[in-house]
């Protein structure tokens, strides 16, 4: 049982480059999330999705885009990388409904923009 | 004012000590209160979960929620070196929040032998 899988684990980008962070889960969870974690700042929500074809902005969406074409996959796109996007990115998922508040996290993608 | 404030520490204690971690919050809509533990270079994992006010105990860990004071705590008894990690409080309003969690800044805990 793989859970939530993120790729790549590490990446270095030059300013202005673009990339896609991949996230897939095999637990048939409806809800999926992208968070970023900066040192000493906790986790901040970038985007979330409540099901295939439905996405919405979180607290810090600027500079990012997402899509959700299947229940399993929730990729995060950076179009024009900026140094402010240097961070650790976590994808998470959970089942729909009350009593299912536990988030299952991937192991993260460490991104540096130079 | 941040919605969730967590004393960032860092905190260093000897093995066997009692550890107290705390968060305050401003959003009275929060109903679900969680503590996540995050080891270095890993994703957070749920440690404790509490709905509304009250206490919850699980082995050496006790979570307390006081909604009237907007204050939550995590106590670790007989702390072990394996407890060394970053501890994050997290909160959810439930209902149409769709599981969006608001996290504290995290507290780095080191338990030394």
XYZ file of C-alpha atoms in Angstrom:
227
model
C 0.000 0.000 0.000
C 1.910 3.077 -1.280
C -0.342 5.813 0.200
C 0.557 9.271 -1.144
C 3.497 9.341 -3.550
C 5.288 12.530 -4.586
C 7.892 12.968 -7.300
C 10.535 14.258 -7.598
C 12.031 14.335 -4.084
C 14.474 17.131 -4.921
C 14.699 19.660 -7.721
C 16.706 22.768 -8.526
C 15.172 25.260 -10.935
C 16.474 28.420 -12.505
C 14.398 31.577 -12.253
C 11.725 31.590 -14.946
C 11.709 27.839 -15.541
C 8.581 25.775 -15.145
C 7.932 22.362 -13.666
C 5.214 20.028 -12.441
C 5.253 18.376 -9.038
C 3.516 15.033 -9.239
C 1.235 13.584 -6.571
C -0.709 10.346 -6.705
C -2.637 8.419 -4.050
C -3.957 4.873 -4.114
C -6.474 5.141 -1.266
C -9.414 6.403 -3.384
C -9.564 9.619 -1.346
C -11.786 12.394 -2.669
C -9.989 15.257 -0.935
C -6.452 16.237 -1.921
C -4.268 19.180 -0.921
C -1.013 20.905 -1.708
C 0.873 22.593 1.128
C 4.191 24.377 1.219
C 6.422 24.454 4.280
C 8.948 27.203 4.843
C 11.355 27.095 7.812
C 9.633 28.216 11.006
C 6.391 28.952 9.173
C 4.345 25.789 9.475
C 2.404 24.544 6.449
C 0.399 26.841 4.213
C -2.319 25.613 1.858
C -1.728 26.329 -1.835
C -4.637 24.537 -3.560
C -7.084 21.818 -2.737
C -9.541 19.544 -4.539
C -12.699 17.804 -3.339
C -12.923 15.477 -6.310
C -12.010 14.956 -9.946
C -12.594 18.128 -11.931
C -13.006 20.344 -8.836
C -10.204 22.517 -7.505
C -10.030 25.693 -5.441
C -7.471 28.137 -4.108
C -5.983 27.962 -0.655
C -4.119 30.616 1.297
C -1.097 31.074 -1.030
C -2.104 30.172 -4.642
C -0.203 32.855 -6.570
C 2.352 31.421 -8.981
C 0.819 27.942 -8.981
C -1.796 25.996 -10.906
C -3.406 22.614 -10.369
C -5.611 20.139 -12.182
C -7.516 17.057 -11.049
C -8.509 14.864 -13.974
C -8.627 11.639 -11.934
C -9.274 10.729 -8.316
C -5.697 9.471 -7.957
C -3.628 12.340 -9.367
C -3.264 15.970 -8.292
C -0.275 17.648 -10.002
C 0.980 21.111 -9.025
C 2.360 23.333 -11.774
C 4.864 26.175 -11.358
C 4.899 28.267 -14.518
C 7.565 30.940 -13.926
C 9.687 29.860 -11.000
C 10.747 32.585 -8.559
C 13.136 32.439 -5.568
C 10.122 32.969 -3.273
C 8.914 29.521 -4.334
C 11.920 27.831 -2.747
C 10.243 25.574 -0.205
C 9.291 22.024 0.688
C 6.028 20.975 -0.943
C 3.714 18.381 0.553
C 0.763 16.695 -1.053
C -1.906 15.208 1.214
C -5.205 13.385 0.931
C -8.108 12.233 3.108
C -11.484 10.603 2.676
C -14.608 12.739 2.465
C -16.892 13.085 5.486
C -16.895 13.808 9.200
C -14.692 11.560 11.294
C -12.131 11.358 8.501
C -10.105 14.425 9.446
C -6.734 12.642 9.379
C -4.577 13.828 6.501
C -2.223 11.387 4.822
C 0.912 13.176 3.662
C 3.481 12.337 1.030
C 7.178 12.559 1.830
C 7.606 15.947 0.170
C 9.442 17.635 -2.689
C 12.298 19.957 -1.797
C 12.484 22.702 -4.413
C 15.187 25.334 -4.783
C 14.848 28.214 -7.265
C 18.149 29.924 -8.002
C -2.813 38.317 14.127
C -2.217 34.781 12.882
C -5.129 32.379 13.148
C -2.947 29.837 14.950
C 0.041 30.725 17.091
C 2.448 28.074 18.283
C 5.403 28.664 20.521
C 8.159 27.842 18.026
C 10.768 26.828 20.591
C 13.120 25.089 19.882
C 12.834 22.929 22.955
C 15.605 20.717 24.329
C 14.910 18.366 27.260
C 16.606 15.405 28.945
C 15.254 11.905 28.471
C 12.397 11.183 30.868
C 11.214 14.795 31.111
C 7.614 15.909 30.729
C 7.163 18.068 27.646
C 4.407 20.630 27.176
C 3.595 22.037 23.735
C 0.970 24.728 23.235
C -1.044 26.575 20.606
C -3.489 29.433 20.764
C -5.993 30.314 18.069
C -8.369 33.113 17.177
C -10.971 31.425 14.922
C -13.892 30.282 17.074
C -15.161 28.128 14.174
C -12.404 25.547 14.709
C -13.884 22.278 15.964
C -11.241 19.657 15.207
C -7.823 19.881 16.816
C -4.841 17.814 15.850
C -1.193 17.328 16.616
C 1.096 16.132 13.857
C 4.632 14.853 14.341
C 7.182 15.407 11.610
C 10.561 13.716 11.532
C 13.386 15.305 9.570
C 12.863 15.118 5.794
C 9.520 13.339 6.197
C 5.886 14.302 5.826
C 3.805 15.058 8.940
C 1.979 12.145 10.591
C -1.112 12.463 12.758
C -0.286 11.939 16.423
C -3.406 13.023 18.293
C -6.898 14.105 17.262
C -9.572 15.744 19.419
C -13.050 16.942 18.574
C -14.219 20.021 20.534
C -13.101 20.574 24.136
C -11.693 17.961 26.472
C -8.766 15.656 27.039
C -7.545 12.646 25.128
C -4.840 10.268 26.216
C -2.857 7.784 24.144
C 0.017 6.098 25.917
C 2.559 8.754 26.885
C 0.693 11.483 24.994
C -2.157 13.649 26.274
C -3.958 16.272 24.207
C -6.044 18.978 25.861
C -8.428 21.428 24.228
C -9.951 24.441 25.984
C -12.256 26.127 23.485
C -13.292 28.813 25.962
C -9.686 30.003 26.125
C -8.886 29.062 22.512
C -5.916 27.077 23.763
C -4.685 23.562 23.049
C -1.841 21.571 24.558
C 0.091 18.375 23.988
C 1.863 16.700 26.899
C 4.508 14.035 26.452
C 5.383 12.003 29.529
C 8.641 10.110 29.975
C 10.038 11.651 26.816
C 12.361 9.499 24.700
C 15.080 10.373 22.164
C 12.762 8.901 19.519
C 10.306 11.736 20.314
C 12.782 14.215 18.814
C 10.860 15.789 15.928
C 8.900 18.860 14.909
C 5.410 19.002 16.416
C 2.711 20.881 14.543
C -0.688 21.791 15.873
C -3.460 21.905 13.266
C -7.104 22.921 13.304
C -10.156 22.409 11.127
C -13.542 24.142 11.172
C -15.280 21.084 9.748
C -18.376 21.256 7.549
C -17.745 23.148 4.322
C -14.088 23.752 5.164
C -13.490 20.532 3.172
C -10.752 19.401 5.515
C -8.553 22.446 5.019
C -6.212 22.539 7.990
C -4.644 25.642 9.521
C -1.256 24.815 11.024
C 0.830 26.403 13.712
C 4.467 27.253 13.010
C 5.753 24.040 14.590
C 7.952 23.369 17.623
C 11.269 21.565 17.206
C 11.754 19.161 20.112
C 15.057 17.498 20.950
C 15.202 14.851 23.676
C 18.783 14.078 24.625
C 19.878 10.882 26.383
